[in-house]
Coordinates of C-alpha atoms in Angstrom, one line a residue:
M866 CA 0.0 0.0 0.0
K867 CA 1.2 3.5 -0.9
E868 CA 1.8 6.1 1.8
I869 CA -1.4 7.9 3.0
V870 CA -1.2 11.3 4.8
L871 CA -3.8 13.5 6.2
I872 CA -3.0 17.2 5.6
N873 CA -4.7 19.7 7.9
I874 CA -4.5 23.4 7.0
T875 CA -5.9 26.2 9.2
G876 CA -5.7 30.0 9.0
P877 CA -7.3 33.1 7.6
D878 CA -9.6 32.4 4.7
R879 CA -8.5 33.9 1.4
P880 CA -9.3 33.4 -2.3
G881 CA -7.0 31.1 -4.2
L882 CA -5.8 29.1 -1.2
T883 CA -7.4 25.8 -2.3
A884 CA -6.0 26.2 -5.8
A885 CA -2.5 26.9 -4.4
I886 CA -2.4 23.9 -2.1
T887 CA -3.9 21.4 -4.6
G888 CA -1.7 22.8 -7.3
V889 CA 1.4 21.7 -5.4
L890 CA -0.2 18.2 -5.0
A891 CA -1.1 18.1 -8.7
R892 CA 2.4 18.6 -9.8
A893 CA 3.4 15.5 -7.8
R894 CA 0.5 13.5 -9.2
V895 CA -1.0 12.9 -5.8
N896 CA -4.4 11.0 -5.5
I897 CA -7.1 12.7 -3.3
L898 CA -8.9 10.2 -1.2
D899 CA -11.0 12.6 0.9
I900 CA -11.4 16.4 1.1
G901 CA -13.3 18.8 3.3
Q902 CA -13.3 22.5 3.9
A903 CA -15.2 24.8 6.3
V904 CA -15.0 28.5 7.1
I905 CA -16.1 29.9 10.5
H906 CA -15.9 33.6 11.0
D907 CA -13.3 34.0 8.2
T908 CA -11.1 31.3 9.6
L909 CA -10.4 28.3 7.3
S910 CA -10.2 24.6 8.3
F911 CA -9.1 22.5 5.3
G912 CA -8.4 18.8 5.3
I913 CA -7.1 16.6 2.5
L914 CA -6.4 12.8 2.7
V915 CA -3.8 12.0 0.1
E916 CA -2.2 9.0 -1.4
M917 CA 1.5 9.5 -2.3
P918 CA 2.5 7.9 -5.6
D919 CA 6.2 7.8 -4.8
Q920 CA 7.4 7.3 -1.2
A921 CA 10.9 8.5 -2.2
G922 CA 9.6 11.9 -3.2
M923 CA 7.0 12.2 -0.4
S924 CA 9.2 14.5 1.8
D925 CA 9.7 16.9 -1.1
V926 CA 6.0 17.1 -1.7
L927 CA 5.1 17.7 1.9
K928 CA 7.9 20.3 2.2
D929 CA 6.4 22.2 -0.8
V930 CA 3.0 22.1 0.8
L931 CA 4.4 23.4 4.1
F932 CA 6.3 26.2 2.3
R933 CA 3.2 27.2 0.3
G934 CA 1.1 27.2 3.4
Y935 CA 3.6 29.4 5.2
E936 CA 3.4 31.9 2.3
L937 CA -0.3 32.0 2.7
D938 CA -0.2 32.5 6.5
Q939 CA -1.6 29.0 7.2
Q940 CA -0.7 26.4 9.8
V941 CA -0.1 23.0 8.2
R942 CA 0.0 19.7 10.0
F943 CA 0.7 16.2 8.5
T944 CA -0.6 13.0 10.1
P945 CA 0.4 9.6 8.6
V946 CA -2.5 7.1 8.2
S947 CA -1.8 3.4 8.7
A948 CA -3.2 0.7 6.5
E949 CA -5.5 -0.5 9.3
E950 CA -6.8 3.1 10.0
Y951 CA -7.5 3.5 6.3
R952 CA -9.4 0.1 6.1
R953 CA -11.6 1.2 9.1
W954 CA -12.4 4.4 7.3
V955 CA -13.4 2.7 4.1
T956 CA -15.6 0.1 5.8
G957 CA -17.3 2.9 7.8
Q958 CA -18.9 4.4 4.6
G959 CA -21.6 1.7 4.6
K960 CA -23.0 2.7 8.1
S961 CA -26.4 4.3 8.5
R962 CA -26.5 8.1 8.6
H963 CA -28.9 10.3 10.5
I964 CA -29.5 14.0 10.8
V965 CA -29.9 15.6 14.2
T966 CA -31.4 19.1 13.9
L967 CA -31.2 21.5 16.8
L968 CA -33.6 24.5 16.7
A969 CA -33.8 27.4 19.2
R970 CA -34.2 31.1 19.3
R971 CA -30.5 31.3 20.4
I972 CA -28.1 28.4 20.2
T973 CA -25.9 28.1 23.3
A974 CA -22.8 26.0 24.2
E975 CA -25.0 24.0 26.6
H976 CA -27.3 23.0 23.8
I977 CA -24.5 21.7 21.7
A978 CA -22.9 19.9 24.6
R979 CA -26.1 18.1 25.6
V980 CA -26.9 17.0 22.1
S981 CA -23.4 15.8 21.4
E982 CA -23.2 14.0 24.7
I983 CA -26.4 12.0 23.9
T984 CA -25.3 11.1 20.4
A985 CA -22.0 9.8 21.8
R986 CA -23.7 7.7 24.5
F987 CA -25.9 6.1 21.8
S988 CA -22.7 5.3 19.7
L989 CA -23.4 7.8 17.0
N990 CA -20.3 9.5 15.6
I991 CA -20.6 13.1 14.5
D992 CA -19.2 13.6 11.0
H993 CA -20.3 17.2 10.3
I994 CA -21.8 20.1 12.1
D995 CA -23.4 22.9 10.1
R996 CA -25.3 26.1 10.9
L997 CA -28.4 26.3 8.7
S998 CA -29.8 29.6 10.1
G999 CA -28.6 33.0 9.0
R1000 CA -26.4 35.3 11.0
I1001 CA -28.2 37.0 13.9
P1002 CA -27.9 40.8 13.9
E1003 CA -26.6 42.4 17.0
G1004 CA -29.4 43.7 19.3
L1005 CA -32.2 41.5 17.9
P1006 CA -34.7 40.7 20.6
A1007 CA -34.2 37.2 22.0
D1008 CA -37.8 36.2 21.1
Q1009 CA -37.3 37.2 17.4
G1010 CA -34.2 35.3 16.5
K1011 CA -34.0 31.8 15.1
G1012 CA -31.1 29.4 15.2
C1013 CA -30.5 26.0 13.7
V1014 CA -27.5 23.7 13.8
E1015 CA -27.5 20.4 11.9
F1016 CA -25.4 17.4 13.0
S1017 CA -24.7 14.6 10.4
V1018 CA -24.1 11.5 12.5
R1019 CA -23.0 8.0 11.5
G1020 CA -24.2 4.8 13.1
E1021 CA -27.5 3.1 14.2
P1022 CA -28.7 3.7 17.8
A1023 CA -29.5 0.4 19.6
D1024 CA -32.7 2.0 20.9
A1025 CA -34.0 4.8 18.7
A1026 CA -37.1 5.3 20.9
A1027 CA -34.9 5.9 24.0
L1028 CA -32.8 8.3 22.0
R1029 CA -35.9 10.3 20.9
A1030 CA -37.2 10.3 24.4
E1031 CA -33.9 11.8 25.7
F1032 CA -33.9 14.4 23.0
L1033 CA -37.5 15.3 23.9
A1034 CA -36.6 15.5 27.6
I1035 CA -33.7 17.9 27.2
G1036 CA -35.7 19.9 24.6
Q1037 CA -38.4 20.5 27.2
E1038 CA -35.7 21.3 29.8
L1039 CA -33.7 23.8 27.7
N1040 CA -36.6 25.1 25.6
V1041 CA -35.2 23.8 22.3
D1042 CA -36.4 21.4 19.6
I1043 CA -34.3 18.4 18.5
A1044 CA -35.3 16.4 15.5
F1045 CA -33.8 13.0 14.6
Q1046 CA -34.3 11.6 11.2
Q1047 CA -32.7 9.2 8.7
D1048 CA -30.5 10.9 6.1
S1049 CA -32.2 9.3 3.1
L1050 CA -32.9 10.1 -0.5
F1051 CA -36.4 11.4 0.4
R1052 CA -35.3 14.0 2.9
R1053 CA -34.9 16.7 0.2
N1054 CA -37.2 15.1 -2.3
R1055 CA -40.6 15.5 -0.7
R1056 CA -43.3 17.0 -2.8
L1057 CA -46.5 17.4 -0.8
V1058 CA -47.2 19.2 2.5
V1059 CA -50.5 19.0 4.3
F1060 CA -51.5 21.2 7.2
D1061 CA -54.1 21.3 9.9
M1062 CA -55.5 24.8 10.0
D1063 CA -56.6 25.7 13.5
S1064 CA -53.7 26.5 15.8
T1065 CA -51.3 25.4 13.0
L1066 CA -51.7 27.7 10.0
I1067 CA -53.7 30.2 12.0
D1068 CA -53.2 31.3 15.6
A1069 CA -56.7 30.3 16.8
E1070 CA -59.4 27.6 17.0
V1071 CA -62.2 29.0 14.8
I1072 CA -64.9 27.0 16.5
D1073 CA -63.9 28.6 19.8
E1074 CA -64.2 32.1 18.1
L1075 CA -67.7 31.2 16.8
A1076 CA -68.7 30.0 20.2
K1077 CA -67.6 33.3 21.8
A1078 CA -69.8 35.1 19.3
A1079 CA -72.7 32.7 20.2
G1080 CA -72.2 33.3 23.9
V1081 CA -71.1 29.7 24.6
G1082 CA -67.4 30.3 24.5
E1083 CA -66.3 28.6 27.8
Q1084 CA -68.4 25.5 27.1
V1085 CA -67.0 25.0 23.6
A1086 CA -63.4 25.9 24.5
E1087 CA -63.4 23.2 27.2
I1088 CA -64.7 20.5 24.8
T1089 CA -62.2 21.7 22.2
E1090 CA -59.3 21.4 24.6
R1091 CA -60.2 17.9 25.7
A1092 CA -60.6 16.8 22.1
M1093 CA -57.2 18.1 21.1
R1094 CA -55.6 16.4 24.0
G1095 CA -57.2 13.1 22.8
E1096 CA -59.5 12.8 25.8
L1097 CA -62.7 12.8 23.7
D1098 CA -63.7 11.2 20.4
F1099 CA -63.4 14.0 17.8
K1100 CA -66.6 13.2 15.8
A1101 CA -68.7 13.1 19.0
S1102 CA -67.2 16.3 20.4
F1103 CA -67.5 18.0 17.1
R1104 CA -71.3 17.3 16.9
E1105 CA -71.6 18.5 20.5
R1106 CA -69.9 21.7 19.8
M1107 CA -71.8 22.3 16.6
A1108 CA -75.1 22.0 18.4
L1109 CA -74.1 24.8 20.7
L1110 CA -73.7 27.1 17.7
K1111 CA -77.3 26.8 16.6
G1112 CA -78.8 30.1 15.7
L1113 CA -75.6 32.0 15.2
P1114 CA -76.1 34.6 12.4
E1115 CA -74.2 34.0 9.2
D1116 CA -72.8 37.6 9.0
V1117 CA -70.7 36.9 12.1
L1118 CA -68.4 34.6 10.0
Q1119 CA -66.9 37.4 7.9
G1120 CA -65.8 39.4 10.9
I1121 CA -64.1 36.4 12.4
A1122 CA -62.4 35.5 9.2
E1123 CA -61.0 39.0 8.9
S1124 CA -59.6 38.9 12.5
L1125 CA -57.8 35.6 12.1
R1126 CA -54.0 35.9 12.4
L1127 CA -51.5 33.6 10.6
T1128 CA -49.1 31.6 12.8
E1129 CA -45.5 32.8 12.9
G1130 CA -43.6 31.7 9.8
A1131 CA -46.7 30.4 8.0
E1132 CA -46.6 32.9 5.1
T1133 CA -42.8 32.5 4.6
L1134 CA -43.1 28.7 4.7
I1135 CA -45.9 28.4 2.1
A1136 CA -44.2 30.9 -0.2
Q1137 CA -41.0 29.0 -0.1
L1138 CA -42.7 25.7 -0.6
R1139 CA -44.5 27.0 -3.7
R1140 CA -41.2 28.4 -5.0
L1141 CA -39.6 25.0 -4.6
G1142 CA -42.5 23.3 -6.4
Y1143 CA -44.2 21.6 -3.5
K1144 CA -48.0 21.0 -3.6
T1145 CA -49.8 22.1 -0.4
A1146 CA -53.1 21.2 1.2
I1147 CA -55.3 22.1 4.2
L1148 CA -56.8 19.1 5.9
S1149 CA -58.8 20.6 8.7
G1150 CA -61.4 19.6 11.3
G1151 CA -62.4 23.2 11.1
F1152 CA -64.5 24.9 8.5
S1153 CA -64.2 25.3 4.7
Y1154 CA -65.6 28.9 4.9
F1155 CA -62.3 29.9 6.6
A1156 CA -60.0 27.4 5.0
E1157 CA -61.0 28.6 1.5
R1158 CA -60.2 32.2 2.4
L1159 CA -56.8 31.0 3.7
Q1160 CA -56.3 29.1 0.4
Q1161 CA -56.8 32.3 -1.6
R1162 CA -54.5 34.3 0.6
L1163 CA -51.6 31.8 0.6
G1164 CA -52.0 30.0 -2.7
I1165 CA -52.8 26.6 -1.2
D1166 CA -53.5 23.9 -3.8
Y1167 CA -56.1 21.7 -2.0
V1168 CA -58.6 22.3 0.8
Y1169 CA -60.7 19.7 2.7
A1170 CA -62.6 20.9 5.7
N1171 CA -66.1 20.7 7.3
T1172 CA -69.0 22.6 6.0
L1173 CA -71.2 24.9 8.1
E1174 CA -74.9 24.3 7.4
I1175 CA -76.7 27.6 7.1
V1176 CA -80.5 28.0 6.7
D1177 CA -82.2 31.4 6.5
G1178 CA -79.0 33.2 7.4
K1179 CA -78.3 31.2 10.6
L1180 CA -76.2 28.2 11.6
T1181 CA -78.4 25.1 12.1
G1182 CA -76.0 23.5 14.6
R1183 CA -75.9 20.3 12.5
A1184 CA -72.7 18.6 11.4
I1185 CA -72.6 17.8 7.7
E1186 CA -71.1 14.4 6.8
P1187 CA -68.5 13.3 6.2
I1188 CA -66.8 15.0 9.1
V1189 CA -63.1 15.5 8.7
D1190 CA -61.7 13.7 11.7
G1191 CA -58.3 12.1 12.2
Q1192 CA -59.0 9.0 10.1
R1193 CA -60.4 11.2 7.3
K1194 CA -57.3 13.3 7.3
A1195 CA -55.1 10.2 6.9
D1196 CA -57.3 8.9 4.1
L1197 CA -57.1 12.3 2.3
L1198 CA -53.3 12.3 2.6
R1199 CA -53.2 8.9 0.9
E1200 CA -55.6 10.1 -1.8
L1201 CA -53.6 13.3 -2.5
A1202 CA -50.3 11.4 -2.7
A1203 CA -51.8 9.0 -5.2
R1204 CA -53.2 11.9 -7.2
E1205 CA -49.8 13.6 -7.3
G1206 CA -48.1 10.3 -8.2
I1207 CA -45.8 10.2 -5.2
S1208 CA -45.2 7.8 -2.3
L1209 CA -46.2 8.6 1.3
E1210 CA -42.5 8.9 2.1
Q1211 CA -42.5 12.0 -0.1
T1212 CA -45.2 13.7 2.0
I1213 CA -45.1 16.0 5.0
A1214 CA -47.9 16.4 7.5
V1215 CA -48.1 19.2 10.1
G1216 CA -50.6 19.5 13.0
D1217 CA -51.1 20.2 16.7
G1218 CA -54.0 18.0 17.9
A1219 CA -54.7 14.4 18.7
N1220 CA -56.9 14.2 15.5
D1221 CA -53.8 15.0 13.5
L1222 CA -51.8 11.9 14.7
P1223 CA -53.2 9.5 12.1
M1224 CA -51.8 11.7 9.2
L1225 CA -48.6 12.5 11.1
S1226 CA -47.9 8.8 11.6
I1227 CA -48.1 7.8 7.9
A1228 CA -46.4 10.9 6.4
G1229 CA -42.7 10.6 5.5
L1230 CA -42.1 13.6 7.8
G1231 CA -44.8 14.1 10.5
V1232 CA -44.3 17.4 12.5
A1233 CA -46.2 18.2 15.7
F1234 CA -46.3 22.0 15.7
R1235 CA -46.7 23.7 19.1
A1236 CA -48.7 20.6 20.0
K1237 CA -50.3 19.1 23.0
P1238 CA -48.0 16.8 25.1
L1239 CA -49.6 13.6 23.9
V1240 CA -49.2 14.7 20.2
K1241 CA -45.6 15.9 20.8
Q1242 CA -44.6 12.6 22.3
S1243 CA -46.3 10.5 19.6
A1244 CA -45.2 12.4 16.5
K1245 CA -42.0 11.7 14.6
Q1246 CA -40.8 15.3 15.0
A1247 CA -41.9 18.4 16.9
I1248 CA -41.4 22.1 16.6
S1249 CA -42.4 24.4 19.5
T1250 CA -39.7 27.0 19.8
L1251 CA -39.7 28.5 16.3
G1252 CA -42.4 29.4 13.7
L1253 CA -43.7 27.1 11.0
D1254 CA -40.8 28.1 8.7
G1255 CA -38.6 26.1 11.0
I1256 CA -39.8 23.1 9.0
L1257 CA -37.5 24.2 6.1
Y1258 CA -34.6 23.4 8.4
L1259 CA -35.8 19.8 8.8
L1260 CA -35.7 19.5 5.0
G1261 CA -32.0 20.6 5.1
F1262 CA -32.5 24.1 3.6
R1263 CA -30.3 27.0 4.8
D1264 CA -31.4 30.6 5.1
R1265 CA -28.9 31.5 2.4
D1266 CA -30.8 29.1 0.1
G1267 CA -33.4 31.9 -0.1
C1268 CA -35.4 30.7 2.8
E1269 CA -34.6 33.4 5.3
L1270 CA -37.4 34.6 7.5
E1271 CA -39.2 37.7 6.1
P1272 CA -41.0 40.1 8.3
E1273 CA -44.7 39.4 8.5

C-alpha cells in the first residue's frame, strides 16, 4: 500500500488558497482520497487525505505544501494514516447516517454539549456540524431570533425510541427542539405538504371564536381542549360543539375570518414551498368557509374541511357528513399522494392536535407544531420554539438558500 497522509490546514480564509495547495499536489500526481473544507468567521479549516505515488519523493511534496502554506499565512499539519486506519475508514462508509437538527431562538454551548453527549452515548459519531440559520444581527430581541444547527451522524442507535425520548426531555428542559431523522434520498425530495388549519396555520381555534360570538365560549373551548388532548372522540365532540352554535347569524363569519392571524412563519413557509415546487393542502377539522379564504391568501392547492350548514341566514348547529376527523385526514393524505403520483415517504404532515396523529404517523415527515404533550410525544418530529418556517430546516434548507425569514 502506498503512503497515505492527512493534511490539515488552518488559518485566515482567502481566495485562491485551495487552488494553491492542490496545485502543489497536482504537480506530484497525488491522489485525493477525501477532502473537506469549512470557514467559520473568516477562519479556514481545510483537510485533505492524500495517497502519495512515490514514497521517495514524499518528503519533497510535503515540504512544498508546508512552504506554500507558510506563504499564505496558514498552519499546516501532517498525520500519517496506517493501513489499518484506512481500512476502518473505508468500511465505515456503509454505516447508516442520520440527521440531528437543533432549533432554538438562540443556540448556546450547553445545547451543543447536551446533544453531542447524547449522540456519543448512543454510539453515534458526528461527521459534520453545520449552521443552517442566518447570521443573527446584534441587538435583535431574543424572542425574534431563530437558530438552527445540523449534525450529520453515522451509526445506528440500539434503541431509537430511547434516543428520541432523551432528545424530547432535554428539549423541554432547555426550551429547544431536537429532530432525529434518517439521512435518506427522500429528505430533500418530498413533494406534498398537508397542514391542519386551526392552531397550526392560524393562531386560533375557529370553532372557539364562533362560540364566543354565540355566547357559549367557555363551554365549547373546554370541549375543544379535551378533544385536542385526545380525551374525547373527535366526531362526537364536534357534533356536541356544533349543536351549541345553533342560531348564530351568518354575517358573524366574515368578521371572524378577517380577524384571524396567521401563525408565525406560515406565510414564509408556504411561499418558499411554492417556489420550490411543492404541492400544499389544508386538511382541517375546522370549516371550509375559513380554509378557502386562507387558500386564496396563501395559494394553497387543496382544501378539505367541514361545511357549516346555514339556513335562513343562521347556523343550524348540525354537522354535515363526512366529518373531517383524524382518520379522514389520513385517508385524504393517501388520496392526494396517489393523485400527485408520489409515495407517502415524499409527504409532510403538520398539525397540533390528537386528531392529526393518524396523518402525522403515515407521512414521510410528521411534524407536531406547538402541540399538546400527547401529540408531541407521539409524532416523529416536533417544533415548539420557532415558527412554521422552521420546517424548512428539517428538510435541510439553509437561510442562504433563499429561505430566510421575512418580516410578517
